[in-house]
Short mmCIF file of C-alpha atoms in Angstrom, two decimals:
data_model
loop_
_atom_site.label_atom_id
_atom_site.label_comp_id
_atom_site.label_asym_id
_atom_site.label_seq_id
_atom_site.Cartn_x
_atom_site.Cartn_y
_atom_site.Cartn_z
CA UNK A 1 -1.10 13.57 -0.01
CA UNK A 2 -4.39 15.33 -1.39
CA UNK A 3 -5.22 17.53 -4.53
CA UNK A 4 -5.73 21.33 -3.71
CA UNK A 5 -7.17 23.60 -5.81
CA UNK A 6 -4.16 26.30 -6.66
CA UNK A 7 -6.53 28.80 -5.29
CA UNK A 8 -6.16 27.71 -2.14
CA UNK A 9 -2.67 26.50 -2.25
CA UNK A 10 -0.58 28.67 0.87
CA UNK A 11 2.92 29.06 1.31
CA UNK A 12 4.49 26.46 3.48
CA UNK A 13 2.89 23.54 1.84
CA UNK A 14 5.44 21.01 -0.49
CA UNK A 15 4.52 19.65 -3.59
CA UNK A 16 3.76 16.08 -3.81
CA UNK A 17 4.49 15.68 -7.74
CA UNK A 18 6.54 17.74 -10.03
CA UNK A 19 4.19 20.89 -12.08
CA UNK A 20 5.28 20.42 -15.48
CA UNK A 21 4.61 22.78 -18.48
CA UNK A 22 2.58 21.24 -21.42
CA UNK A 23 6.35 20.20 -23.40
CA UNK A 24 7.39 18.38 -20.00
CA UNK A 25 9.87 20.89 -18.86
CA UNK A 26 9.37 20.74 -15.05
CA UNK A 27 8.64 23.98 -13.00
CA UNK A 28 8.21 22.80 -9.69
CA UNK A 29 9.80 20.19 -8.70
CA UNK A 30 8.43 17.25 -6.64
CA UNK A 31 8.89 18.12 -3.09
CA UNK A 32 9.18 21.63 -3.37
CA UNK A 33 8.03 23.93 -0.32
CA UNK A 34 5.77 26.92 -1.40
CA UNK A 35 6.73 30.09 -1.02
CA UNK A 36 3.74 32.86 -0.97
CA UNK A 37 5.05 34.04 -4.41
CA UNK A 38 5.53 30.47 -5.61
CA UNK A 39 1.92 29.85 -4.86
CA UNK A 40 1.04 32.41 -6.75
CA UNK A 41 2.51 31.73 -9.64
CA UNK A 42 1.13 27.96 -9.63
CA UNK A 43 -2.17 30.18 -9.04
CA UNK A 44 -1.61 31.76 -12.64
CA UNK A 45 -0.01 28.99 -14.46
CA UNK A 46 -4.19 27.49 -15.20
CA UNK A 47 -4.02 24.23 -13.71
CA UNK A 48 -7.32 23.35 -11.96
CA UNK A 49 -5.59 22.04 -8.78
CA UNK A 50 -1.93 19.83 -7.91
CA UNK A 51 -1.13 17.18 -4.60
CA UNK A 52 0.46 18.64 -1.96
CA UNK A 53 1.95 16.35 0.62
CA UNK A 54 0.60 15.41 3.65
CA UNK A 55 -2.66 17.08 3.81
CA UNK A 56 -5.86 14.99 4.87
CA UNK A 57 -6.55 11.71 3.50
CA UNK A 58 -4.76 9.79 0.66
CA UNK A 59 -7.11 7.60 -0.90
CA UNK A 60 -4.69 6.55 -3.77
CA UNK A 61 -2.66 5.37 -0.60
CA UNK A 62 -4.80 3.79 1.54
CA UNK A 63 -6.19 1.38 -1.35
CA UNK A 64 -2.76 0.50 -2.76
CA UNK A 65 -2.08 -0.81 0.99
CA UNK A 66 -5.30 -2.21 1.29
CA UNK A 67 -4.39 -3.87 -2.31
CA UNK A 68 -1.32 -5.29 -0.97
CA UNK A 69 -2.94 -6.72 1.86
CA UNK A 70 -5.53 -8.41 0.07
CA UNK A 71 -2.62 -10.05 -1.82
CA UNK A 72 -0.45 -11.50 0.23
CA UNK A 73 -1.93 -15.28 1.06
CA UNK A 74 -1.80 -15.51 -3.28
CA UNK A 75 1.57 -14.02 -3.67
CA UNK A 76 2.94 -16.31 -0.78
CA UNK A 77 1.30 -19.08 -1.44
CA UNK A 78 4.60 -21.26 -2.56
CA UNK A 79 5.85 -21.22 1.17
CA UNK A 80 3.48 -22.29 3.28
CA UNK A 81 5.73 -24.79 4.63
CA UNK A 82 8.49 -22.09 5.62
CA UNK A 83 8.01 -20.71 9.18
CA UNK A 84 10.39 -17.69 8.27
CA UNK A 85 8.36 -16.52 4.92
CA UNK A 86 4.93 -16.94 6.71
CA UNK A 87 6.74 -14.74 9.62
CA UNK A 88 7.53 -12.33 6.90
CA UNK A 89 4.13 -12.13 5.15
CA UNK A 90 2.69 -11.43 9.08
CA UNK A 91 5.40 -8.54 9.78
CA UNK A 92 4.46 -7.43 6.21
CA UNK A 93 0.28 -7.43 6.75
CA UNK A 94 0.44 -5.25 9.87
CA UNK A 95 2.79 -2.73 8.24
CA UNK A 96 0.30 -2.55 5.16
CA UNK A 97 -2.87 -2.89 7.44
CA UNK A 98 -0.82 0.21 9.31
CA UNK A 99 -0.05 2.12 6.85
CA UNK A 100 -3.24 1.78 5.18
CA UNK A 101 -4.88 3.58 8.26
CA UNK A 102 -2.77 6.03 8.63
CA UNK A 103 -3.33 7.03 4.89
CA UNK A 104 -7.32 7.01 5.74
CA UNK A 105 -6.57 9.26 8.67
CA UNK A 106 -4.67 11.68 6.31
CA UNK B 1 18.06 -31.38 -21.10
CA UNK B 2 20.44 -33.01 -24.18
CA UNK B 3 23.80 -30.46 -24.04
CA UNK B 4 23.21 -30.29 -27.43
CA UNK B 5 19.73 -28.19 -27.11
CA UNK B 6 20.94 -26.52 -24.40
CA UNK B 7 24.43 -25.30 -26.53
CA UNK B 8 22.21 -24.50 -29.48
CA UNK B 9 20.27 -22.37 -27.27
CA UNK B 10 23.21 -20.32 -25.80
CA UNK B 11 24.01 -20.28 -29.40
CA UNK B 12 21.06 -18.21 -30.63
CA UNK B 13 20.76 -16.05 -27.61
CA UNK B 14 24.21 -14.25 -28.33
CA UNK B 15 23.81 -14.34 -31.71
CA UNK B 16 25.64 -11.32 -32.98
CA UNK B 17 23.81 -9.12 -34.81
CA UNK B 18 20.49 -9.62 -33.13
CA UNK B 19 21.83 -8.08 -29.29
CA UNK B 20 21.81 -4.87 -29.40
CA UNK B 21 25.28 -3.28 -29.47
CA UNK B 22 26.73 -1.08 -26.91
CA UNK B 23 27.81 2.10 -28.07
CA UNK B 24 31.23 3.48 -29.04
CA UNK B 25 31.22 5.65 -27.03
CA UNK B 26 31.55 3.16 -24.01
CA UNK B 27 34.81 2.32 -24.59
CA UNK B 28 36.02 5.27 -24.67
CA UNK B 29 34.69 6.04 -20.99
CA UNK B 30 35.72 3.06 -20.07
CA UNK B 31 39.09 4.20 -20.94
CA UNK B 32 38.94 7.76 -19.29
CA UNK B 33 37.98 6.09 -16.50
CA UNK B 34 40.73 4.12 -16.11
CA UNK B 35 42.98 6.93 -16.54
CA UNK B 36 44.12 8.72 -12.61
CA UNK B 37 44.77 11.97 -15.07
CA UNK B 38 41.51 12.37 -16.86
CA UNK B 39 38.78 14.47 -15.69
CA UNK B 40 34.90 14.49 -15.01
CA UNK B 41 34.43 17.25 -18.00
CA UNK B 42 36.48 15.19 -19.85
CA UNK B 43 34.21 12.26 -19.61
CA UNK B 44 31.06 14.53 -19.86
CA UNK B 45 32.43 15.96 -23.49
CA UNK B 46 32.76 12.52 -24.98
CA UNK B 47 29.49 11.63 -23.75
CA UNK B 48 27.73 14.38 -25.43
CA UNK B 49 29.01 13.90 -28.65
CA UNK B 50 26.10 11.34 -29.02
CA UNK B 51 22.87 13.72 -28.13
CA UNK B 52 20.37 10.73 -28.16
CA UNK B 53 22.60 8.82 -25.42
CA UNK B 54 22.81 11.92 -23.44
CA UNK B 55 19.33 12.98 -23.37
CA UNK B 56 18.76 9.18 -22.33
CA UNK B 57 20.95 9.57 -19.85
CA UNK B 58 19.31 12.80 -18.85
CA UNK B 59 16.09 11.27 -18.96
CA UNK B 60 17.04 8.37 -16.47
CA UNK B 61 18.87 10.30 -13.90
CA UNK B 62 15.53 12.38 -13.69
CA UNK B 63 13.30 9.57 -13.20
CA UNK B 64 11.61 8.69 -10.20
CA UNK B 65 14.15 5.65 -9.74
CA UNK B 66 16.74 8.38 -7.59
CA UNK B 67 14.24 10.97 -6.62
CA UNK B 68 16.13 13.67 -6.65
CA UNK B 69 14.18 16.80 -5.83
CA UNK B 70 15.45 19.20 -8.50
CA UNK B 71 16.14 18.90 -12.32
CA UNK B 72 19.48 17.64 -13.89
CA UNK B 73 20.31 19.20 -16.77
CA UNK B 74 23.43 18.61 -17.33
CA UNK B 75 25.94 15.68 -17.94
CA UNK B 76 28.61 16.82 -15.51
CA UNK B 77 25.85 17.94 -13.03
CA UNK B 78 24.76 14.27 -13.36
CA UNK B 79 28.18 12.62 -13.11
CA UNK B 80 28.82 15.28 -9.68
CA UNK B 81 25.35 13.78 -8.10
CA UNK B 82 25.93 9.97 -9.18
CA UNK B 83 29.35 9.40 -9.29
CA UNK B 84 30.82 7.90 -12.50
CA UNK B 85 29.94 4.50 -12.12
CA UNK B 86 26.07 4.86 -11.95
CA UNK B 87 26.59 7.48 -15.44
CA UNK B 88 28.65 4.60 -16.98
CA UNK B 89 26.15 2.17 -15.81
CA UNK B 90 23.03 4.67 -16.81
CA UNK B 91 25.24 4.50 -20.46
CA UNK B 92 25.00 0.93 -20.91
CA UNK B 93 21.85 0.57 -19.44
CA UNK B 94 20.52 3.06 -22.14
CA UNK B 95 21.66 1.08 -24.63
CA UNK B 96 19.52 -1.90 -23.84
CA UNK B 97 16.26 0.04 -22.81
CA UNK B 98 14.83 -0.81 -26.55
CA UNK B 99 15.53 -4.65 -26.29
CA UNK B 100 13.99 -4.57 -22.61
CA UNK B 101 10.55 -2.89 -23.56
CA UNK B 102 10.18 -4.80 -26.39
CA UNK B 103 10.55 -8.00 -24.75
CA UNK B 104 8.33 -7.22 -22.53
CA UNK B 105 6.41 -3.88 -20.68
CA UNK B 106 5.57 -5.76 -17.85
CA UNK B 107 9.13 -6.73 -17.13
CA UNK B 108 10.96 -3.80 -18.32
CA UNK B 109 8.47 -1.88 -15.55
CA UNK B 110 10.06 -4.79 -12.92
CA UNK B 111 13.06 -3.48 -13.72
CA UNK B 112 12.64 0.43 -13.40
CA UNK B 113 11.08 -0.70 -9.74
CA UNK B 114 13.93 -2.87 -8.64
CA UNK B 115 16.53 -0.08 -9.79
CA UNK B 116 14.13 2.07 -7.33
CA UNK B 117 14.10 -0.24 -4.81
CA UNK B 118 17.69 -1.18 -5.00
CA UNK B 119 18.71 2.11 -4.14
CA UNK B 120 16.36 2.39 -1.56
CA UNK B 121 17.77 -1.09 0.19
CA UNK B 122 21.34 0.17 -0.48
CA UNK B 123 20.40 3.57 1.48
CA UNK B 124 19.15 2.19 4.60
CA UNK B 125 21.86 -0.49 4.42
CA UNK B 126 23.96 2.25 4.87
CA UNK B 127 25.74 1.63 2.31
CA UNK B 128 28.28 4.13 0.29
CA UNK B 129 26.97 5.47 -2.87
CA UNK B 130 23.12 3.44 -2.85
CA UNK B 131 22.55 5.03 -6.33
CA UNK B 132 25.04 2.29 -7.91
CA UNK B 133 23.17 -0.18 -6.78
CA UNK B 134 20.32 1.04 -9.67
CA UNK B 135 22.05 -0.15 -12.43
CA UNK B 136 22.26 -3.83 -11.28
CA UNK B 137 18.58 -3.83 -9.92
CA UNK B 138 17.28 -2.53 -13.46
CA UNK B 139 19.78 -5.35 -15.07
CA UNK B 140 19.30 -7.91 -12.90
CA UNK B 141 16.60 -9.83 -15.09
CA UNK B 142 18.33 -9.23 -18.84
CA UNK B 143 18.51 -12.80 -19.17
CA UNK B 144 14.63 -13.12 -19.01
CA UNK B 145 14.60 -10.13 -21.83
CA UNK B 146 17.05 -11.97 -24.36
CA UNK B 147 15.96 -15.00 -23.35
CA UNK B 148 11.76 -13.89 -24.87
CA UNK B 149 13.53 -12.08 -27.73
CA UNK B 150 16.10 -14.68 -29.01
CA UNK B 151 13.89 -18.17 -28.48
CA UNK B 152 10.50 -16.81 -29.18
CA UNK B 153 8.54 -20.31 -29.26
CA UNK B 154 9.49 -21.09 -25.91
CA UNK B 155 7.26 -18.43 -24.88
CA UNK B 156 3.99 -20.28 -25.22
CA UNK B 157 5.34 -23.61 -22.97
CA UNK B 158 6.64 -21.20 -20.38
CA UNK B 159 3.71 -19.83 -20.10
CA UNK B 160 1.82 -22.68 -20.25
CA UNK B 161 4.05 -23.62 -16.89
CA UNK B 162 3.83 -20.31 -15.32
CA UNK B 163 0.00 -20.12 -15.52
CA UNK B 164 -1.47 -23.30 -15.63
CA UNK B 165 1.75 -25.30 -13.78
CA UNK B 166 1.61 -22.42 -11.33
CA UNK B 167 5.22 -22.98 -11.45
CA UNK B 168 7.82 -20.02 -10.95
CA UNK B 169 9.47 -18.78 -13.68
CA UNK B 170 12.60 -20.27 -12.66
CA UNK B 171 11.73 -23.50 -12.66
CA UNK B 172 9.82 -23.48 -15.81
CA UNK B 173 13.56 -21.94 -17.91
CA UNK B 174 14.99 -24.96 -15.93
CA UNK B 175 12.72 -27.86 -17.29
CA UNK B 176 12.69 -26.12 -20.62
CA UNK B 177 15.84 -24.87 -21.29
CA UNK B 178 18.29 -26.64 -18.57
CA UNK B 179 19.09 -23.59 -17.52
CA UNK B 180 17.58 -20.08 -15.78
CA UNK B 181 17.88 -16.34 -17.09
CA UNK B 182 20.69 -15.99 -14.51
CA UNK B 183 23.41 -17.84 -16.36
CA UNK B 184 21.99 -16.14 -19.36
CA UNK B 185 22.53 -13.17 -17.43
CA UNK B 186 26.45 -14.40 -16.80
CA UNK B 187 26.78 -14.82 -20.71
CA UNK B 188 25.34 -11.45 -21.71
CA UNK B 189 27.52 -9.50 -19.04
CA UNK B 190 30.42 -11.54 -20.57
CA UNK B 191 29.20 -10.86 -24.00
CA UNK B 192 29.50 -7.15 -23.57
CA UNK B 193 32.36 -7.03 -20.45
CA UNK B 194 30.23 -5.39 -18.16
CA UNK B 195 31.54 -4.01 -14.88
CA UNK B 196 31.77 -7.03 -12.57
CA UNK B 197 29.58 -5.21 -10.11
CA UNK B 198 26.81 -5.36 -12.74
CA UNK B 199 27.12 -8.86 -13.69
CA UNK B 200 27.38 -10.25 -10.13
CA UNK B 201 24.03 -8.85 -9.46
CA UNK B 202 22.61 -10.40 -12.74
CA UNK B 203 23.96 -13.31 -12.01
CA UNK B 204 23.13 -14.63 -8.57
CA UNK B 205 20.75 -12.12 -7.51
CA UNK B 206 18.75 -15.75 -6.30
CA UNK B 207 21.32 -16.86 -4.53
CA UNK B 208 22.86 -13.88 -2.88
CA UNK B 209 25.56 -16.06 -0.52
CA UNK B 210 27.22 -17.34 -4.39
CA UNK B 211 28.88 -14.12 -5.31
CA UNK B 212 32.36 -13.79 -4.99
CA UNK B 213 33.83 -10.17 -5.48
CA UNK B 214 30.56 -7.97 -4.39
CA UNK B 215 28.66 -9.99 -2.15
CA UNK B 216 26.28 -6.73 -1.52
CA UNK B 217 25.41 -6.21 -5.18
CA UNK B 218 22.88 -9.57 -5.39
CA UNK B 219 22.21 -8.92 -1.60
CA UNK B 220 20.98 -5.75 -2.32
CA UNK B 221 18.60 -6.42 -5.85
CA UNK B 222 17.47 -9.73 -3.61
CA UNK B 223 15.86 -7.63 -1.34
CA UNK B 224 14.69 -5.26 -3.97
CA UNK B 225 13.40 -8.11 -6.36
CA UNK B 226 11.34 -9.29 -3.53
CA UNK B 227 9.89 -5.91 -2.80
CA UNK B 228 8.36 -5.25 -6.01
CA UNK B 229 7.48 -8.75 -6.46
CA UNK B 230 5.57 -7.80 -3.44
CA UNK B 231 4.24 -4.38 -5.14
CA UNK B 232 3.40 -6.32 -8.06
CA UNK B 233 4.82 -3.26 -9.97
CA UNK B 234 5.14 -4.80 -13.64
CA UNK B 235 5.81 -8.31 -13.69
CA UNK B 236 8.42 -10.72 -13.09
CA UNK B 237 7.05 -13.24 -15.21
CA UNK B 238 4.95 -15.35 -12.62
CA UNK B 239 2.30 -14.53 -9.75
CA UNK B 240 5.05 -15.67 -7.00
CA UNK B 241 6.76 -14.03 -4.66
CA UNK B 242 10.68 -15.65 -4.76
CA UNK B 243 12.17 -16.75 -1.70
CA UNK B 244 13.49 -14.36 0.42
CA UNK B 245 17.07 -15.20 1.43
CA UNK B 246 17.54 -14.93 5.41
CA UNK B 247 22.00 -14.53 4.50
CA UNK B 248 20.46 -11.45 2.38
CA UNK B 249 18.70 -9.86 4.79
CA UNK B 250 21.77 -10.46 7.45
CA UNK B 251 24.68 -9.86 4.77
CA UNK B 252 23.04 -6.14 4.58
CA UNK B 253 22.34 -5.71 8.26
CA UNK B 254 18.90 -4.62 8.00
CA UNK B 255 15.59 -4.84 9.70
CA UNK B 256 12.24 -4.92 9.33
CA UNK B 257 11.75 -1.57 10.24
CA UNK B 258 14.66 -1.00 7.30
CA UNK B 259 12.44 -2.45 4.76
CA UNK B 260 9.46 -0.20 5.68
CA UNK B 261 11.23 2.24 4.60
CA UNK B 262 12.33 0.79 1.49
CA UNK B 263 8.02 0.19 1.09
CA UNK B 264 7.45 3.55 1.80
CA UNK B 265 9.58 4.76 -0.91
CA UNK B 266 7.94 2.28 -3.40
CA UNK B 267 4.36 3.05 -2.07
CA UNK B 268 5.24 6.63 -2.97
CA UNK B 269 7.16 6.87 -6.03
CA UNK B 270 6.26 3.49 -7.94
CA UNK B 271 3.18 5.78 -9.23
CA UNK B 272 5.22 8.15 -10.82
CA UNK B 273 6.41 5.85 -13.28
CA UNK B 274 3.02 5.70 -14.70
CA UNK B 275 3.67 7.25 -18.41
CA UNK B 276 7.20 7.50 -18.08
CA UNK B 277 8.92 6.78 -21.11
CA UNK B 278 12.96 7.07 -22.05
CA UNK B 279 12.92 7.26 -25.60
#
């Protein structure tokens, strides 16, 4: 995910949060694909720029993995003694530690 | 633990008049629902009668807990998309929302992730209709909400227990009050008949191999519970991560890789929460 200006918003890319209008109604829904007129019309609607899935870096991502990372020998630390959880809080530091690169890497 | 505290406790946490009270309306869905002749639009009509239910209703179906990619703006579009159970469930669930946040943000944003997360699990289970599976995961810790609202002055001991003790929550309602928001859970579903789905994801969601008609339901908000534990998304009332049940994990058939999934979705959409408000 990264924020693009709606200038240079093209068709083909897919919204990564809903565009709302000021009273909440939605216009674009989340995960919408762009269509050349649809990016226009985000274009004219004055916002300064919106996320837009999957383009470059997510640094929102990467530090909420990161985060959870950080975390896990605290929010574990009740069961030490239990070879399954500790096998569980391994599987679940290489996902983050994963996931966490791939969301530097964009 | 005399019986008698723990009986005057019970007491005072259904004490009529200061649960909220599920609306009217309920029964009368209840009712339709029941009935092989009566129809979806049938359902939807009663439903609408009360506007601030339905725009609740509205509200939640549009939240980030299902994801669904377009807007919902309408009751039978809603009841088409989730079935009648989740809309039923959504109904009651509407009807507590007020008691929940006022008991406590941190918990009532818990909930909203576990309903997430449940559906999640329940979709790459591969289970049939994971969006049913919400209502129980945004339930499943009631007990802890009536229990804060209904006893206030055991609030300071139990945190006193959860902070300093480092104890979990459950252990801390079991040395105070004898016993854990799970049975309180039992009583409240029994207080207002929910759907035994619901309840038996209330009520043994920590000890998923105890239920006895929908063995899935606690299997599934298990698994969720644990994931947002793991998020830290709101709070579940200590800095622990509970247990997490291998019979669970096998009852649902799921792997690791499963559960990524499951993460991803939270690691995406938990965000969206932020500022989201059903009232």
């Amino acid at each position: 995910m990264a924020r693009i200006p709606v200038t240079e918003l093209k068709a083909g890319m897919v919204l990564a949060e809903p565009v709302k209008r000021k009273d909440g109604m939605v216009l674009f829904a989340a995960g919408t694909t762009l269509s050349e007129e649809g990016a226009k019309r985000l274009a004219a609607l004055g916002l300064d720029s919106v996320n837009v899935s999957g383009e470059g870096p997510d640094e929102g991502l990467a530090q909420l993995f990161r985060e959870r990372d950080a975390r896990l020998d605290r929010l574990f630390r009740a069961h030490t003694d239990s070879a399954w959880m500790m096998k569980i809080k391994e599987r679940l530091r290489s996902y983050f530690q994963k996931r966490a690169a791939q969301a530097e890497k964009g | 633990m005399s019986q008698d505290l723990r009986t005057e406790y019970r007491g005072r946490i259904l004490k009529a008049g200061d649960l909220p009270t599920l609306p009217k309306v309920l029964d009368e869905v209840n009712r339709l629902m029941e009935d092989p002749n009566s129809s979806t639009d049938q359902i939807a009509k009663v439903v609408s009668l009360d506007q601030a239910l339905t725009a609740r209703i509205l509200k939640m179906v549009n939240s980030p807990i299902y994801g669904f990619p377009g807007r919902i703006g309408a009751l039978p579009h809603a009841m088409v998309l989730l079935g009648l159970n989740v809309v039923r469930g959504v109904l009651i669930s509407a009807s507590v929302m007020d008691m929940m946040n006022k008991a406590s943000v941190g918990l009532w944003r818990h909930s909203l992730g576990c309903a997430m997360a449940a559906t999640e699990t329940a979709r790459v289970a591969g289970l049939d209709d994971p969006e049913e599976y919400s209502v129980p995961g945004l339930l499943h810790d009631l007990g802890k909400m009536a229990v804060a609202l209904q006893i206030p002055e055991l609030q300071d001991d139990m945190k006193y227990l959860v902070e300093v003790e480092d104890m979990t929550m459950l252990a801390a309602e079991r040395q105070l009050m004898g016993f854990t928001h799970a049975r309180v859970g039992a009583w409240l579903a029994d207080h207002w008949r929910l759907p035994p789905f619901i309840k038996e994801g209330m009520v043994h969601h920590h000890a998923p191999d105890k239920a006895e008609h929908y063995p899935l339901v606690p299997a599934v908000v298990h698994v969720a519970d644990f994931l947002v534990r793991l998020f830290e998304y709101g709070s579940g009332g200590d800095g622990h991560i509970p247990y997490l049940e291998p019979a669970a994990v096998d009852r649902l058939g799921i792997k690791f890789k499963d559960m990524e999934k499951v993460m991803d979705a939270l690691a995406e959409r938990l965000t969206q929460f932020a500022g989201y408000s059903f009232s």
